[in-house]
Amino acid sequence: MAEITARGGGKVVFLGDYVDRGPQSREVLEALIAGPPPGQTWVCLKGNHEDMMVETITAPLEPDWWIGNGGAATVASYGGQIPLAHVRWADGLPLSHETRYRVFCHAGGDPTLDIADQTEKSLIWFRCKRDFDYGLDGKHVVHGHTPFKDGPVCLPNRTNLDTGAYATGRLSVAVFDDAEPGGPIDVFSVTLPTPPRAEGA
């Protein structure tokens, strides 16, 4: 966040997966819930890991589904008890954010569907091949979810920013010009000295 602030801030769209597989899930949620510093606007989108956490805690689901996919680290970061307020915050996150030229979502969406017809599953669980290029309703798609260690993957109509931070320690950010269509005008990565230990699949 310090790097983003140093570059001027503005609107920051977070693409989801704030929890799991790392030791600081609680700190991440607390920071996001606290809100942005002066001069910034934040849009926090839901990722599939928030979905797994919410579904496991609020529905009678088998907890191993979430725990085995990184949830154990999240529970540990809270000392064993996740506040209901944090669960409700995660549950209420929007699935997408649309601007004049772009649509932001966690997983990229189903290219066979219009934006209005996308489902929760397609917006937070969809997978696509690295070089498969597509937009949604003529808009550039910005997403994460499918990691590439040598990313980000920047295509003419789609930008995938997931560089597997939980395993690589590289968290990638793209800068867009809201007045112009297309992909990012700048991309940068922040690298942690020691990547978090990967947990789950």
Short mmCIF file of C-alpha atoms in Angstrom, two decimals:
data_model
loop_
_atom_site.label_atom_id
_atom_site.label_comp_id
_atom_site.label_asym_id
_atom_site.label_seq_id
_atom_site.Cartn_x
_atom_site.Cartn_y
_atom_site.Cartn_z
CA MET A 1 0.00 0.00 0.00
CA ALA A 2 2.91 2.34 0.63
CA GLU A 3 4.01 1.89 -2.98
CA ILE A 4 0.50 2.68 -4.27
CA THR A 5 0.26 5.75 -2.05
CA ALA A 6 3.68 6.92 -3.24
CA ARG A 7 2.40 6.75 -6.82
CA GLY A 8 -0.56 8.98 -6.07
CA GLY A 9 -3.30 6.61 -4.94
CA GLY A 10 -6.65 7.37 -6.58
CA LYS A 11 -9.06 4.45 -6.95
CA VAL A 12 -7.64 1.10 -5.85
CA VAL A 13 -9.49 -2.09 -6.83
CA PHE A 14 -8.58 -5.16 -4.79
CA LEU A 15 -9.31 -8.42 -6.64
CA GLY A 16 -9.99 -10.71 -3.68
CA ASP A 17 -8.30 -13.56 -1.80
CA TYR A 18 -7.39 -11.55 1.27
CA VAL A 19 -7.40 -14.64 3.49
CA ASP A 20 -5.74 -18.08 3.59
CA ARG A 21 -2.26 -19.51 3.02
CA GLY A 22 -0.45 -16.76 4.89
CA PRO A 23 0.13 -15.79 8.54
CA GLN A 24 -1.49 -12.33 8.37
CA SER A 25 -5.05 -12.87 7.14
CA ARG A 26 -6.46 -11.10 10.20
CA GLU A 27 -4.20 -8.09 9.69
CA VAL A 28 -5.16 -7.87 6.01
CA LEU A 29 -8.89 -7.90 6.75
CA GLU A 30 -8.49 -5.39 9.56
CA ALA A 31 -6.63 -3.02 7.24
CA LEU A 32 -9.22 -3.33 4.47
CA ILE A 33 -12.15 -2.92 6.85
CA ALA A 34 -10.53 0.19 8.34
CA GLY A 35 -10.65 1.79 4.90
CA PRO A 36 -8.38 3.91 2.73
CA PRO A 37 -6.13 6.81 3.63
CA PRO A 38 -7.05 10.33 2.50
CA GLY A 39 -6.93 10.72 -1.27
CA GLN A 40 -7.77 7.11 -2.08
CA THR A 41 -10.97 5.21 -2.86
CA TRP A 42 -10.99 1.45 -2.32
CA VAL A 43 -13.13 -1.18 -4.02
CA CYS A 44 -12.73 -4.60 -2.38
CA LEU A 45 -14.03 -7.50 -4.47
CA LYS A 46 -14.82 -11.00 -3.24
CA GLY A 47 -12.47 -13.87 -4.07
CA ASN A 48 -13.06 -17.59 -3.89
CA HIS A 49 -11.14 -17.85 -0.61
CA GLU A 50 -13.47 -15.36 1.06
CA ASP A 51 -16.33 -17.42 -0.36
CA MET A 52 -14.91 -20.63 1.13
CA MET A 53 -14.44 -18.99 4.52
CA VAL A 54 -17.96 -17.57 4.61
CA GLU A 55 -19.62 -20.77 3.41
CA THR A 56 -17.72 -22.90 5.90
CA ILE A 57 -18.52 -20.67 8.88
CA THR A 58 -22.14 -19.83 8.04
CA ALA A 59 -23.34 -23.05 6.39
CA PRO A 60 -23.21 -26.68 7.52
CA LEU A 61 -20.34 -27.58 5.21
CA GLU A 62 -17.43 -29.92 5.80
CA PRO A 63 -14.66 -27.64 7.19
CA ASP A 64 -11.87 -29.67 5.58
CA TRP A 65 -12.86 -28.12 2.23
CA TRP A 66 -11.70 -24.71 3.42
CA ILE A 67 -9.09 -25.73 6.00
CA GLY A 68 -7.26 -27.84 3.41
CA ASN A 69 -7.16 -24.92 0.97
CA GLY A 70 -5.39 -22.49 3.26
CA GLY A 71 -8.07 -21.83 5.84
CA ALA A 72 -5.98 -23.24 8.68
CA ALA A 73 -3.61 -20.28 8.37
CA THR A 74 -6.53 -17.86 8.55
CA VAL A 75 -7.96 -19.47 11.68
CA ALA A 76 -4.49 -19.43 13.27
CA SER A 77 -4.04 -15.73 12.49
CA TYR A 78 -7.19 -15.04 14.55
CA GLY A 79 -6.13 -17.27 17.40
CA GLY A 80 -8.89 -19.74 16.59
CA GLN A 81 -11.97 -17.49 16.45
CA ILE A 82 -12.90 -15.30 13.46
CA PRO A 83 -15.15 -12.36 14.46
CA LEU A 84 -18.62 -12.51 12.95
CA ALA A 85 -18.23 -8.90 11.81
CA HIS A 86 -15.31 -9.94 9.60
CA VAL A 87 -17.29 -12.84 8.16
CA ARG A 88 -20.20 -10.54 7.37
CA TRP A 89 -17.86 -8.02 5.74
CA ALA A 90 -16.41 -10.73 3.50
CA ASP A 91 -19.86 -12.07 2.68
CA GLY A 92 -21.07 -8.65 1.58
CA LEU A 93 -18.25 -7.90 -0.84
CA PRO A 94 -19.23 -7.18 -4.47
CA LEU A 95 -18.37 -9.73 -7.15
CA SER A 96 -17.30 -7.24 -9.80
CA HIS A 97 -16.58 -3.59 -10.50
CA GLU A 98 -17.32 -2.03 -13.87
CA THR A 99 -15.95 1.20 -15.31
CA ARG A 100 -16.33 2.79 -18.73
CA TYR A 101 -13.63 0.67 -20.34
CA ARG A 102 -13.00 -2.21 -17.93
CA VAL A 103 -14.55 -4.88 -15.75
CA PHE A 104 -12.73 -6.06 -12.63
CA CYS A 105 -13.47 -9.38 -10.93
CA HIS A 106 -11.60 -12.09 -9.09
CA ALA A 107 -11.52 -14.89 -11.66
CA GLY A 108 -12.13 -13.21 -15.02
CA GLY A 109 -15.67 -14.31 -15.74
CA ASP A 110 -17.07 -16.66 -18.37
CA PRO A 111 -16.25 -15.31 -21.87
CA THR A 112 -19.43 -16.89 -23.28
CA LEU A 113 -21.65 -14.70 -21.06
CA ASP A 114 -22.44 -10.99 -21.06
CA ILE A 115 -21.52 -9.08 -17.92
CA ALA A 116 -25.14 -8.99 -16.77
CA ASP A 117 -25.40 -12.78 -17.08
CA GLN A 118 -22.26 -13.66 -15.11
CA THR A 119 -22.81 -15.78 -12.00
CA GLU A 120 -21.01 -15.80 -8.67
CA LYS A 121 -19.31 -19.01 -9.75
CA SER A 122 -18.06 -17.54 -13.03
CA LEU A 123 -16.78 -14.36 -11.37
CA ILE A 124 -14.85 -15.96 -8.50
CA TRP A 125 -14.12 -19.55 -9.62
CA PHE A 126 -13.62 -19.47 -13.42
CA ARG A 127 -10.30 -20.69 -14.85
CA CYS A 128 -8.87 -19.92 -18.27
CA LYS A 129 -5.68 -20.76 -20.11
CA ARG A 130 -2.80 -18.33 -19.96
CA ASP A 131 -2.94 -16.98 -23.51
CA PHE A 132 -6.70 -17.15 -24.08
CA ASP A 133 -7.61 -13.53 -24.76
CA TYR A 134 -11.12 -12.18 -24.29
CA GLY A 135 -13.05 -9.17 -23.06
CA LEU A 136 -16.55 -8.88 -21.65
CA ASP A 137 -19.06 -6.71 -23.51
CA GLY A 138 -16.14 -5.08 -25.32
CA LYS A 139 -14.42 -4.14 -22.07
CA HIS A 140 -10.95 -5.08 -20.87
CA VAL A 141 -11.05 -7.74 -18.13
CA VAL A 142 -8.82 -7.38 -15.06
CA HIS A 143 -8.60 -10.34 -12.68
CA GLY A 144 -6.48 -12.70 -10.60
CA HIS A 145 -7.26 -16.22 -9.30
CA THR A 146 -5.14 -18.24 -11.76
CA PRO A 147 -1.49 -17.76 -10.74
CA PHE A 148 1.51 -17.55 -13.03
CA LYS A 149 4.87 -17.15 -11.32
CA ASP A 150 6.26 -15.30 -14.35
CA GLY A 151 3.22 -13.02 -14.62
CA PRO A 152 1.43 -10.71 -14.72
CA VAL A 153 -0.13 -11.86 -17.99
CA CYS A 154 -1.06 -8.79 -20.03
CA LEU A 155 -3.05 -9.46 -23.19
CA PRO A 156 -4.84 -6.98 -25.47
CA ASN A 157 -8.24 -7.64 -23.86
CA ARG A 158 -7.38 -9.24 -20.52
CA THR A 159 -4.93 -8.68 -17.65
CA ASN A 160 -4.26 -11.42 -15.09
CA LEU A 161 -2.42 -9.99 -12.08
CA ASP A 162 -2.08 -13.19 -10.03
CA THR A 163 1.61 -13.93 -9.54
CA GLY A 164 1.07 -16.48 -6.76
CA ALA A 165 2.04 -14.21 -3.88
CA TYR A 166 1.35 -16.95 -1.32
CA ALA A 167 4.21 -18.99 -2.84
CA THR A 168 6.40 -16.46 -4.66
CA GLY A 169 6.15 -13.46 -2.37
CA ARG A 170 5.36 -11.29 -5.43
CA LEU A 171 2.20 -9.19 -5.25
CA SER A 172 1.49 -7.45 -8.56
CA VAL A 173 -0.32 -4.20 -9.25
CA ALA A 174 -1.50 -2.64 -12.51
CA VAL A 175 -2.12 1.05 -13.19
CA PHE A 176 -4.87 2.03 -15.64
CA ASP A 177 -5.87 5.31 -17.23
CA ASP A 178 -9.62 5.64 -16.70
CA ALA A 179 -9.86 8.02 -19.65
CA GLU A 180 -8.40 5.50 -22.11
CA PRO A 181 -9.45 1.94 -23.08
CA GLY A 182 -7.16 -1.08 -23.03
CA GLY A 183 -4.64 -2.62 -20.70
CA PRO A 184 -2.43 -1.14 -18.00
CA ILE A 185 -0.15 1.83 -18.54
CA ASP A 186 2.16 0.47 -15.84
CA VAL A 187 2.64 -2.77 -13.90
CA PHE A 188 4.79 -3.27 -10.83
CA SER A 189 5.34 -5.93 -8.20
CA VAL A 190 6.14 -5.71 -4.51
CA THR A 191 8.31 -8.59 -3.30
CA LEU A 192 8.36 -9.83 0.27
CA PRO A 193 11.78 -10.77 1.70
CA THR A 194 10.47 -14.25 2.56
CA PRO A 195 7.40 -15.65 0.77
CA PRO A 196 4.65 -17.02 3.02
CA ARG A 197 4.69 -20.80 3.25
CA ALA A 198 2.29 -22.27 0.70
CA GLU A 199 -0.54 -24.21 2.29
CA GLY A 200 -3.20 -26.23 0.53
CA ALA A 201 -3.89 -26.50 -3.17
#
